[in-house]
PDB file of C-alpha atoms in Angstrom:
ATOM      1  CA  MET A1323     128.673  47.855  86.757  1.00  0.00           C
ATOM      2  CA  GLU A1324     126.631  49.210  89.793  1.00  0.00           C
ATOM      3  CA  GLU A1325     126.321  52.887  90.441  1.00  0.00           C
ATOM      4  CA  GLU A1326     124.888  54.798  93.460  1.00  0.00           C
ATOM      5  CA  ILE A1327     122.204  57.100  92.340  1.00  0.00           C
ATOM      6  CA  LEU A1328     119.942  59.162  94.497  1.00  0.00           C
ATOM      7  CA  ASN A1329     116.339  60.414  94.516  1.00  0.00           C
ATOM      8  CA  ILE A1330     116.565  64.056  96.221  1.00  0.00           C
ATOM      9  CA  PHE A1331     113.314  65.545  97.659  1.00  0.00           C
ATOM     10  CA  LEU A1332     113.119  69.271  98.707  1.00  0.00           C
ATOM     11  CA  PHE A1333     110.359  69.285 101.400  1.00  0.00           C
ATOM     12  CA  VAL A1334     108.940  72.858 100.844  1.00  0.00           C
ATOM     13  CA  ASP A1335     107.013  74.162 104.176  1.00  0.00           C
ATOM     14  CA  GLY A1336     105.080  77.042 103.138  1.00  0.00           C
ATOM     15  CA  HIS A1337     107.778  78.913 101.315  1.00  0.00           C
ATOM     16  CA  LYS A1338     110.903  77.592 103.100  1.00  0.00           C
ATOM     17  CA  ILE A1339     113.086  74.227 102.860  1.00  0.00           C
ATOM     18  CA  THR A1340     114.135  73.284 105.909  1.00  0.00           C
ATOM     19  CA  GLU A1341     115.237  69.515 105.252  1.00  0.00           C
ATOM     20  CA  ILE A1342     115.568  67.147 102.260  1.00  0.00           C
ATOM     21  CA  GLY A1343     115.009  63.482 101.723  1.00  0.00           C
ATOM     22  CA  ILE A1344     117.101  61.138 100.124  1.00  0.00           C
ATOM     23  CA  CYS A1345     116.827  57.561  98.710  1.00  0.00           C
ATOM     24  CA  ARG A1346     120.065  55.899  97.583  1.00  0.00           C
ATOM     25  CA  HIS A1347     119.940  53.074  95.059  1.00  0.00           C
ATOM     26  CA  LEU A1348     122.407  50.834  93.205  1.00  0.00           C
ATOM     27  CA  VAL A1349     121.490  50.503  89.690  1.00  0.00           C
ATOM     28  CA  LYS A1350     123.088  49.295  86.740  1.00  0.00           C
ATOM     29  CA  GLY A1351     122.748  50.444  83.140  1.00  0.00           C
ATOM     30  CA  THR A1352     123.250  53.803  81.123  1.00  0.00           C
ATOM     31  CA  ASP A1353     122.585  57.226  82.801  1.00  0.00           C
ATOM     32  CA  GLU A1354     119.294  57.504  80.609  1.00  0.00           C
ATOM     33  CA  GLU A1355     118.077  54.074  82.134  1.00  0.00           C
ATOM     34  CA  LYS A1356     119.431  55.525  85.814  1.00  0.00           C
ATOM     35  CA  GLN A1357     117.415  58.615  85.226  1.00  0.00           C
ATOM     36  CA  LYS A1358     114.161  56.956  84.165  1.00  0.00           C
ATOM     37  CA  PHE A1359     114.551  54.639  87.118  1.00  0.00           C
ATOM     38  CA  LEU A1360     114.664  57.600  89.577  1.00  0.00           C
ATOM     39  CA  CYS A1361     111.715  59.233  87.959  1.00  0.00           C
ATOM     40  CA  GLU A1362     109.579  56.217  88.036  1.00  0.00           C
ATOM     41  CA  ARG A1363     110.349  55.600  91.941  1.00  0.00           C
ATOM     42  CA  VAL A1364     109.393  59.250  92.915  1.00  0.00           C
ATOM     43  CA  HIS A1365     106.187  59.038  94.774  1.00  0.00           C
ATOM     44  CA  LEU A1366     107.451  55.336  96.047  1.00  0.00           C
ATOM     45  CA  ASP A1367     110.906  57.228  97.248  1.00  0.00           C
ATOM     46  CA  ILE A1368     109.141  60.032  98.792  1.00  0.00           C
ATOM     47  CA  GLN A1369     107.502  57.579 101.618  1.00  0.00           C
ATOM     48  CA  GLN A1370     110.851  55.910 102.039  1.00  0.00           C
ATOM     49  CA  ALA A1371     113.518  58.800 101.869  1.00  0.00           C
ATOM     50  CA  ALA A1372     115.555  59.511 104.843  1.00  0.00           C
ATOM     51  CA  LYS A1373     115.389  62.984 105.862  1.00  0.00           C
ATOM     52  CA  TYR A1374     117.907  65.508 106.733  1.00  0.00           C
ATOM     53  CA  PRO A1375     118.178  68.966 108.112  1.00  0.00           C
ATOM     54  CA  ILE A1376     119.468  71.881 106.281  1.00  0.00           C
ATOM     55  CA  ASN A1377     120.233  75.489 106.903  1.00  0.00           C
ATOM     56  CA  PRO A1378     117.055  76.921 105.982  1.00  0.00           C
ATOM     57  CA  ILE A1379     116.444  78.459 102.623  1.00  0.00           C
ATOM     58  CA  THR A1380     113.260  79.973 100.574  1.00  0.00           C
ATOM     59  CA  HIS A1381     112.147  78.418  97.541  1.00  0.00           C
ATOM     60  CA  ALA A1382     112.837  81.531  95.896  1.00  0.00           C
ATOM     61  CA  GLU A1383     116.343  81.418  97.479  1.00  0.00           C
ATOM     62  CA  TYR A1384     116.694  78.213  96.291  1.00  0.00           C
ATOM     63  CA  THR A1385     115.382  78.806  92.605  1.00  0.00           C
ATOM     64  CA  ALA A1386     117.970  81.791  92.343  1.00  0.00           C
ATOM     65  CA  LYS A1387     121.008  79.229  93.025  1.00  0.00           C
ATOM     66  CA  VAL A1388     119.222  77.034  90.449  1.00  0.00           C
ATOM     67  CA  ARG A1389     119.429  79.769  88.070  1.00  0.00           C
ATOM     68  CA  LEU A1390     123.396  80.325  88.484  1.00  0.00           C
ATOM     69  CA  GLY A1391     123.940  76.727  88.783  1.00  0.00           C
ATOM     70  CA  SER A1392     125.083  76.884  92.140  1.00  0.00           C
ATOM     71  CA  HIS A1393     122.253  74.643  93.633  1.00  0.00           C
ATOM     72  CA  MET A1394     124.359  71.749  94.792  1.00  0.00           C
ATOM     73  CA  SER A1395     125.585  73.641  97.564  1.00  0.00           C
ATOM     74  CA  VAL A1396     122.527  73.016  99.519  1.00  0.00           C
ATOM     75  CA  PHE A1397     123.019  69.423  99.363  1.00  0.00           C
ATOM     76  CA  GLU A1398     126.914  69.195  99.688  1.00  0.00           C
ATOM     77  CA  PRO A1399     126.700  69.350 103.583  1.00  0.00           C
ATOM     78  CA  VAL A1400     124.457  66.205 103.724  1.00  0.00           C
ATOM     79  CA  PHE A1401     126.554  64.316 100.832  1.00  0.00           C
ATOM     80  CA  THR A1402     129.488  64.570 102.869  1.00  0.00           C
ATOM     81  CA  LYS A1403     127.891  63.590 106.306  1.00  0.00           C
ATOM     82  CA  ILE A1404     126.093  60.396 104.593  1.00  0.00           C
ATOM     83  CA  GLY A1405     129.286  59.645 102.409  1.00  0.00           C
ATOM     84  CA  THR A1406     128.009  59.817  98.921  1.00  0.00           C
ATOM     85  CA  PRO A1407     130.087  59.168  95.912  1.00  0.00           C
ATOM     86  CA  ARG A1408     131.507  62.453  94.101  1.00  0.00           C
ATOM     87  CA  ALA A1409     129.463  63.963  91.433  1.00  0.00           C
ATOM     88  CA  PRO A1410     126.702  61.446  91.972  1.00  0.00           C
ATOM     89  CA  LEU A1411     123.904  60.972  89.528  1.00  0.00           C
ATOM     90  CA  ILE A1412     120.827  62.633  91.095  1.00  0.00           C
ATOM     91  CA  VAL A1413     117.080  63.585  90.526  1.00  0.00           C
ATOM     92  CA  ILE A1414     115.910  66.457  92.770  1.00  0.00           C
ATOM     93  CA  THR A1415     112.205  66.800  93.201  1.00  0.00           C
ATOM     94  CA  PRO A1416     110.164  69.383  95.111  1.00  0.00           C
ATOM     95  CA  VAL A1417     107.376  68.093  97.671  1.00  0.00           C
ATOM     96  CA  VAL A1418     104.902  70.561  98.560  1.00  0.00           C
ATOM     97  CA  ASN A1419     101.987  69.073 101.073  1.00  0.00           C
ATOM     98  CA  GLY A1420     103.368  65.751 100.630  1.00  0.00           C
ATOM     99  CA  MET A1421     103.123  65.113  96.903  1.00  0.00           C
ATOM    100  CA  PRO A1422     105.914  65.772  94.207  1.00  0.00           C
ATOM    101  CA  TYR A1423     105.621  69.242  92.464  1.00  0.00           C
ATOM    102  CA  VAL A1424     107.224  69.629  89.270  1.00  0.00           C
ATOM    103  CA  ASP A1425     106.906  72.614  86.834  1.00  0.00           C
ATOM    104  CA  VAL A1426     109.539  71.606  84.424  1.00  0.00           C
ATOM    105  CA  LYS A1427     112.325  69.162  84.080  1.00  0.00           C
ATOM    106  CA  THR A1428     115.704  70.579  83.817  1.00  0.00           C
ATOM    107  CA  HIS A1429     119.510  69.265  83.850  1.00  0.00           C
ATOM    108  CA  LEU A1430     121.727  70.269  86.722  1.00  0.00           C
ATOM    109  CA  GLY A1431     123.435  73.052  85.344  1.00  0.00           C
ATOM    110  CA  PRO A1432     122.148  76.620  85.300  1.00  0.00           C
ATOM    111  CA  LEU A1433     118.672  77.183  84.443  1.00  0.00           C
ATOM    112  CA  ASN A1434     118.041  78.496  81.243  1.00  0.00           C
ATOM    113  CA  LEU A1435     114.192  79.681  80.849  1.00  0.00           C
ATOM    114  CA  ASP A1436     114.867  80.167  77.107  1.00  0.00           C
ATOM    115  CA  ASP A1437     114.650  76.321  77.050  1.00  0.00           C
ATOM    116  CA  HIS A1438     111.140  76.153  79.093  1.00  0.00           C
ATOM    117  CA  GLN A1439     109.108  78.734  77.329  1.00  0.00           C
ATOM    118  CA  GLN A1440     105.838  78.167  74.862  1.00  0.00           C
ATOM    119  CA  THR A1441     104.826  75.313  76.936  1.00  0.00           C
ATOM    120  CA  ASP A1442     101.136  74.885  79.083  1.00  0.00           C
ATOM    121  CA  GLN A1443     102.892  76.045  82.194  1.00  0.00           C
ATOM    122  CA  PHE A1444     104.947  78.987  80.282  1.00  0.00           C
ATOM    123  CA  PRO A1445     103.058  80.080  77.166  1.00  0.00           C
ATOM    124  CA  GLY A1446     104.349  82.922  75.010  1.00  0.00           C
ATOM    125  CA  LYS A1447     107.920  83.479  74.719  1.00  0.00           C
ATOM    126  CA  MET A1448     110.109  85.808  76.732  1.00  0.00           C
ATOM    127  CA  PRO A1449     113.911  86.402  76.424  1.00  0.00           C
ATOM    128  CA  ASP A1450     115.459  85.369  79.629  1.00  0.00           C
ATOM    129  CA  TYR A1451     117.430  88.301  80.907  1.00  0.00           C
ATOM    130  CA  LEU A1452     119.973  86.022  82.902  1.00  0.00           C
ATOM    131  CA  GLN A1453     121.343  84.407  79.340  1.00  0.00           C
ATOM    132  CA  PHE A1454     121.247  87.636  77.498  1.00  0.00           C
ATOM    133  CA  TYR A1455     123.273  89.678  79.877  1.00  0.00           C
ATOM    134  CA  MET A1456     125.679  86.787  80.648  1.00  0.00           C
ATOM    135  CA  SER A1457     129.272  86.685  79.162  1.00  0.00           C
ATOM    136  CA  ASP A1458     132.351  85.216  79.375  1.00  0.00           C
ATOM    137  CA  GLN A1459     133.111  87.680  82.343  1.00  0.00           C
ATOM    138  CA  GLY A1460     129.805  86.810  83.994  1.00  0.00           C
ATOM    139  CA  PHE A1461     126.696  88.088  84.788  1.00  0.00           C
ATOM    140  CA  ASP A1462     126.825  92.206  83.258  1.00  0.00           C
ATOM    141  CA  VAL A1463     124.485  93.714  85.962  1.00  0.00           C
ATOM    142  CA  SER A1464     125.829  97.229  84.766  1.00  0.00           C
ATOM    143  CA  ARG A1465     124.567  96.911  81.093  1.00  0.00           C
ATOM    144  CA  LEU A1466     121.149  95.233  82.507  1.00  0.00           C
ATOM    145  CA  ILE A1467     120.412  98.315  84.674  1.00  0.00           C
ATOM    146  CA  ASN A1468     121.400 100.833  82.061  1.00  0.00           C
ATOM    147  CA  ASP A1469     119.297  99.259  79.419  1.00  0.00           C
ATOM    148  CA  ASP A1470     116.167  98.756  81.986  1.00  0.00           C
ATOM    149  CA  TYR A1471     116.424 102.196  83.550  1.00  0.00           C
ATOM    150  CA  LEU A1472     118.735 104.671  82.521  1.00  0.00           C
ATOM    151  CA  LEU A1473     117.950 104.249  78.997  1.00  0.00           C
ATOM    152  CA  SER A1474     114.758 105.485  79.651  1.00  0.00           C
ATOM    153  CA  ILE A1475     115.604 108.240  81.619  1.00  0.00           C
ATOM    154  CA  LYS A1476     118.424 109.665  78.915  1.00  0.00           C
ATOM    155  CA  LEU A1477     115.507 109.451  76.345  1.00  0.00           C
ATOM    156  CA  LEU A1478     113.394 111.615  78.521  1.00  0.00           C
ATOM    157  CA  TRP A1479     116.112 114.211  79.678  1.00  0.00           C
ATOM    158  CA  ASN A1480     117.056 114.405  75.932  1.00  0.00           C
ATOM    159  CA  ASN A1481     113.502 115.317  75.099  1.00  0.00           C
ATOM    160  CA  ARG A1482     113.327 117.795  77.689  1.00  0.00           C
ATOM    161  CA  LYS A1483     110.680 115.688  79.559  1.00  0.00           C
ATOM    162  CA  TYR A1484     112.106 116.568  82.965  1.00  0.00           C
ATOM    163  CA  VAL A1485     109.298 115.816  85.438  1.00  0.00           C
ATOM    164  CA  SER A1486     109.238 112.103  83.786  1.00  0.00           C
ATOM    165  CA  ALA A1487     112.560 111.959  83.971  1.00  0.00           C
ATOM    166  CA  THR A1488     112.859 112.477  87.425  1.00  0.00           C
ATOM    167  CA  LYS A1489     109.800 110.138  88.348  1.00  0.00           C
ATOM    168  CA  LEU A1490     111.535 107.287  86.596  1.00  0.00           C
ATOM    169  CA  LEU A1491     115.044 108.066  88.500  1.00  0.00           C
ATOM    170  CA  LEU A1492     113.135 108.025  91.576  1.00  0.00           C
ATOM    171  CA  SER A1493     111.262 105.096  90.822  1.00  0.00           C
ATOM    172  CA  MET A1494     114.977 103.229  89.821  1.00  0.00           C
ATOM    173  CA  ILE A1495     116.292 103.962  93.193  1.00  0.00           C
ATOM    174  CA  ASP A1496     112.999 102.330  94.789  1.00  0.00           C
ATOM    175  CA  SER A1497     113.604  99.262  92.422  1.00  0.00           C
ATOM    176  CA  ILE A1498     117.459  99.169  93.309  1.00  0.00           C
ATOM    177  CA  ALA A1499     117.045  99.739  97.159  1.00  0.00           C
ATOM    178  CA  TYR A1500     114.388  96.805  97.022  1.00  0.00           C
ATOM    179  CA  ILE A1501     117.005  94.750  95.234  1.00  0.00           C
ATOM    180  CA  GLU A1502     119.596  95.355  97.681  1.00  0.00           C
ATOM    181  CA  PHE A1503     117.581  95.224 100.947  1.00  0.00           C
ATOM    182  CA  GLY A1504     114.285  93.488 100.258  1.00  0.00           C
ATOM    183  CA  ASP A1505     110.938  94.627 101.013  1.00  0.00           C
ATOM    184  CA  LYS A1506     112.193  96.389 104.231  1.00  0.00           C
ATOM    185  CA  ARG A1507     110.940  99.978 105.595  1.00  0.00           C
ATOM    186  CA  LYS A1508     113.380 102.980 104.532  1.00  0.00           C
ATOM    187  CA  ASN A1509     115.240 100.843 101.825  1.00  0.00           C
ATOM    188  CA  PHE A1510     114.801 103.706  99.575  1.00  0.00           C
ATOM    189  CA  HIS A1511     116.839 105.908 102.780  1.00  0.00           C
ATOM    190  CA  SER A1512     119.377 103.107 103.382  1.00  0.00           C
ATOM    191  CA  TRP A1513     120.525 102.780  99.775  1.00  0.00           C
ATOM    192  CA  LEU A1514     121.172 106.368  99.457  1.00  0.00           C
ATOM    193  CA  ASN A1515     122.832 106.793 102.624  1.00  0.00           C
ATOM    194  CA  GLN A1516     125.251 104.057 101.958  1.00  0.00           C
ATOM    195  CA  TYR A1517     125.833 104.696  98.216  1.00  0.00           C
ATOM    196  CA  ALA A1518     125.194 108.243  97.338  1.00  0.00           C
ATOM    197  CA  ASP A1519     126.559 111.532  98.359  1.00  0.00           C
ATOM    198  CA  LEU A1520     123.807 114.390  98.319  1.00  0.00           C
ATOM    199  CA  SER A1521     125.664 116.785 100.392  1.00  0.00           C
ATOM    200  CA  PRO A1522     127.013 118.474  97.315  1.00  0.00           C
ATOM    201  CA  LEU A1523     123.124 119.379  96.792  1.00  0.00           C
ATOM    202  CA  ALA A1524     122.380 120.266 100.197  1.00  0.00           C
ATOM    203  CA  ILE A1525     119.456 117.610 100.331  1.00  0.00           C
ATOM    204  CA  ASN A1526     119.126 114.463 102.191  1.00  0.00           C
ATOM    205  CA  ALA A1527     117.689 111.084 102.233  1.00  0.00           C
ATOM    206  CA  ASP A1528     114.610 112.170 104.023  1.00  0.00           C
ATOM    207  CA  GLU A1529     113.958 115.152 102.041  1.00  0.00           C
ATOM    208  CA  LEU A1530     114.263 113.221  98.831  1.00  0.00           C
ATOM    209  CA  TRP A1531     111.676 110.585  99.991  1.00  0.00           C
ATOM    210  CA  GLU A1532     109.204 113.192 100.578  1.00  0.00           C
ATOM    211  CA  PHE A1533     109.865 114.840  97.163  1.00  0.00           C
ATOM    212  CA  ARG A1534     109.485 111.241  95.864  1.00  0.00           C
ATOM    213  CA  ASN A1535     106.459 110.831  97.488  1.00  0.00           C
ATOM    214  CA  SER A1536     104.446 113.815  96.283  1.00  0.00           C
ATOM    215  CA  LEU A1537     106.130 113.620  92.738  1.00  0.00           C
ATOM    216  CA  LEU A1538     105.365 109.810  92.107  1.00  0.00           C
ATOM    217  CA  HIS A1539     101.759 109.974  93.693  1.00  0.00           C
ATOM    218  CA  MET A1540     100.372 112.908  93.150  1.00  0.00           C
ATOM    219  CA  THR A1541     102.951 114.730  90.473  1.00  0.00           C
ATOM    220  CA  ASN A1542     103.292 117.911  92.695  1.00  0.00           C
ATOM    221  CA  LEU A1543     105.734 119.192  95.682  1.00  0.00           C
ATOM    222  CA  GLN A1544     103.578 118.575  98.437  1.00  0.00           C
ATOM    223  CA  SER A1545     103.806 115.308 100.519  1.00  0.00           C
ATOM    224  CA  ARG A1546     102.013 115.199 103.706  1.00  0.00           C
ATOM    225  CA  ALA A1547     105.093 115.798 105.578  1.00  0.00           C
ATOM    226  CA  VAL A1548     105.744 118.999 103.676  1.00  0.00           C
ATOM    227  CA  LEU A1549     102.186 120.183 104.326  1.00  0.00           C
ATOM    228  CA  ARG A1550     102.590 119.318 108.054  1.00  0.00           C
ATOM    229  CA  GLY A1551     105.659 121.535 107.996  1.00  0.00           C
ATOM    230  CA  GLU A1552     107.921 118.869 108.861  1.00  0.00           C
ATOM    231  CA  MET A1553     109.975 119.048 105.748  1.00  0.00           C
ATOM    232  CA  PRO A1554     110.766 121.347 103.462  1.00  0.00           C
ATOM    233  CA  SER A1555     109.585 121.007  99.671  1.00  0.00           C
ATOM    234  CA  LEU A1556     112.471 120.253  97.063  1.00  0.00           C
ATOM    235  CA  VAL A1557     112.238 122.230  93.920  1.00  0.00           C
ATOM    236  CA  MET A1558     114.335 120.575  91.047  1.00  0.00           C
ATOM    237  CA  TYR A1559     115.740 123.063  88.644  1.00  0.00           C
ATOM    238  CA  VAL A1560     117.521 122.540  85.127  1.00  0.00           C
ATOM    239  CA  GLY A1561     120.269 125.042  84.018  1.00  0.00           C
ATOM    240  CA  ALA A1562     123.382 126.288  85.741  1.00  0.00           C
ATOM    241  CA  GLU A1563     123.738 127.880  88.833  1.00  0.00           C
ATOM    242  CA  SER A1564     122.392 131.496  88.788  1.00  0.00           C
ATOM    243  CA  ASP A1565     121.040 134.534  90.466  1.00  0.00           C
ATOM    244  CA  LEU A1566     117.541 133.642  89.114  1.00  0.00           C
ATOM    245  CA  ILE A1567     117.548 130.371  91.292  1.00  0.00           C
ATOM    246  CA  PRO A1568     115.835 131.560  94.283  1.00  0.00           C
ATOM    247  CA  GLN A1569     117.384 131.236  97.751  1.00  0.00           C
ATOM    248  CA  ASN A1570     116.701 128.469  99.741  1.00  0.00           C
ATOM    249  CA  THR A1571     114.361 128.940 103.009  1.00  0.00           C
ATOM    250  CA  SER A1572     112.766 126.911 105.812  1.00  0.00           C
ATOM    251  CA  THR A1573     109.782 125.985 103.479  1.00  0.00           C
ATOM    252  CA  HIS A1574     111.377 125.443  99.978  1.00  0.00           C
ATOM    253  CA  LYS A1575     114.920 124.040  99.059  1.00  0.00           C
ATOM    254  CA  TYR A1576     116.056 123.938  95.079  1.00  0.00           C
ATOM    255  CA  PHE A1577     118.654 121.564  93.641  1.00  0.00           C
ATOM    256  CA  ASN A1578     120.051 120.871  90.495  1.00  0.00           C
ATOM    257  CA  LEU A1579     118.325 118.085  88.663  1.00  0.00           C
ATOM    258  CA  LYS A1580     121.369 116.985  86.289  1.00  0.00           C
ATOM    259  CA  SER A1581     123.657 117.113  89.871  1.00  0.00           C
ATOM    260  CA  LEU A1582     121.449 114.883  91.261  1.00  0.00           C
ATOM    261  CA  ILE A1583     120.945 112.426  88.437  1.00  0.00           C
ATOM    262  CA  ASP A1584     125.099 112.479  88.176  1.00  0.00           C
ATOM    263  CA  ALA A1585     125.146 111.540  92.064  1.00  0.00           C
ATOM    264  CA  ILE A1586     122.897 108.717  91.708  1.00  0.00           C
ATOM    265  CA  ASN A1587     125.023 107.544  88.613  1.00  0.00           C
ATOM    266  CA  VAL A1588     128.139 107.716  90.863  1.00  0.00           C
ATOM    267  CA  ALA A1589     126.353 105.739  93.520  1.00  0.00           C
ATOM    268  CA  LEU A1590     125.020 103.233  90.942  1.00  0.00           C
ATOM    269  CA  GLY A1591     128.785 102.706  90.256  1.00  0.00           C
ATOM    270  CA  LYS A1592     129.699 102.030  93.982  1.00  0.00           C
ATOM    271  CA  TRP A1593     126.537  99.688  94.158  1.00  0.00           C
ATOM    272  CA  LEU A1594     127.206  97.805  91.120  1.00  0.00           C
ATOM    273  CA  GLU A1595     131.043  97.232  92.164  1.00  0.00           C
ATOM    274  CA  THR A1596     129.681  95.253  95.416  1.00  0.00           C
ATOM    275  CA  TYR A1597     128.852  92.433  92.875  1.00  0.00           C
ATOM    276  CA  THR A1598     131.990  91.716  92.074  1.00  0.00           C
ATOM    277  CA  SER A1599     132.932  88.058  92.843  1.00  0.00           C
ATOM    278  CA  ASN A1600     130.071  88.185  95.450  1.00  0.00           C
ATOM    279  CA  THR A1601     127.886  84.973  94.301  1.00  0.00           C
ATOM    280  CA  LEU A1602     125.796  84.986  97.550  1.00  0.00           C
ATOM    281  CA  LYS A1603     124.794  88.897  96.567  1.00  0.00           C
ATOM    282  CA  LEU A1604     124.140  87.789  92.950  1.00  0.00           C
ATOM    283  CA  GLU A1605     121.839  85.299  94.075  1.00  0.00           C
ATOM    284  CA  LYS A1606     119.693  87.807  95.802  1.00  0.00           C
ATOM    285  CA  PHE A1607     119.986  89.929  93.181  1.00  0.00           C
ATOM    286  CA  ILE A1608     118.413  87.266  90.769  1.00  0.00           C
ATOM    287  CA  GLU A1609     115.874  85.973  93.308  1.00  0.00           C
ATOM    288  CA  ARG A1610     114.523  89.598  93.572  1.00  0.00           C
ATOM    289  CA  TYR A1611     115.360  90.552  89.921  1.00  0.00           C
ATOM    290  CA  ASP A1612     112.938  87.721  88.495  1.00  0.00           C
ATOM    291  CA  LEU A1613     110.168  89.484  89.792  1.00  0.00           C
ATOM    292  CA  THR A1614     110.885  92.690  87.940  1.00  0.00           C
ATOM    293  CA  VAL A1615     109.123  93.840  84.658  1.00  0.00           C
ATOM    294  CA  SER A1616     110.712  95.731  81.710  1.00  0.00           C
ATOM    295  CA  ASP A1617     110.050  96.794  78.473  1.00  0.00           C
ATOM    296  CA  SER A1618     112.519  94.436  76.899  1.00  0.00           C
ATOM    297  CA  ARG A1619     111.043  91.732  78.831  1.00  0.00           C
ATOM    298  CA  MET A1620     107.451  91.024  77.292  1.00  0.00           C
ATOM    299  CA  ALA A1621     106.004  87.696  76.514  1.00  0.00           C
ATOM    300  CA  VAL A1622     105.136  87.420  72.582  1.00  0.00           C
ATOM    301  CA  PHE A1623     102.565  84.993  71.685  1.00  0.00           C
ATOM    302  CA  SER A1624     101.924  83.494  68.262  1.00  0.00           C
ATOM    303  CA  ILE A1625      98.125  83.391  66.893  1.00  0.00           C
ATOM    304  CA  ASP A1626      97.913  80.697  64.558  1.00  0.00           C
TER     305      ASP A1626
END
């Protein structure tokens, strides 16, 4: 019995996909034979494919959908428009500069990078964090953030490495602000203002940003804005409130480091709650987190 099968092409222009191409065929045989037929016709079908505009999407955004197995949503409006059969057998091929561009061959389900390692394109073996933190309840973002950031901060805190712990804390806010807002100006401030309550510490996001700049870049407390007198210098301390802590002045503000850590932990909880049942936000998380490096994700090479 003949079945309509589709060769689908993603036309990548720069980093964006604004249209797809579709070639439709009526073919008999097994699924394996039909898939082979489509693969063998890729170069010919690229030239003959009918093109359809789609809502523009970057290739990175599409890849994030592939990672979750939600990428068929990109094609469904076109499928509805042209009346394709339900759940058709398809082969999807990116096209760059008029030529098919293939890194690996995958099935249509969620992309598990564990299945595509130790190849010419991906030498070595590195755990796929998305698989490691996936459970029956879904993707455990909170456990991932704990393992990649909080464990190291706790380790330094417990060993009284308070300056280093603070550096990692501020760097974590940088990373999470990027995940939330992308590479945008003042994303650090935006994340703090949206999720964190710093008022009990009597400091604000602008002051913490300058503290971050001086500490991460120079390991001191004097950013350029502080030196120009535009901002007070933040000074952290560890321990309970005491008469030994100097009073705040126009040039210096003192804050309890543990209180800051607690405030950021509360903010993390609020931020993580926004991922509950929000597929679109989770896709954006994966798109950006795929670029994140971690102590737990190092490629291992076997030397014969």
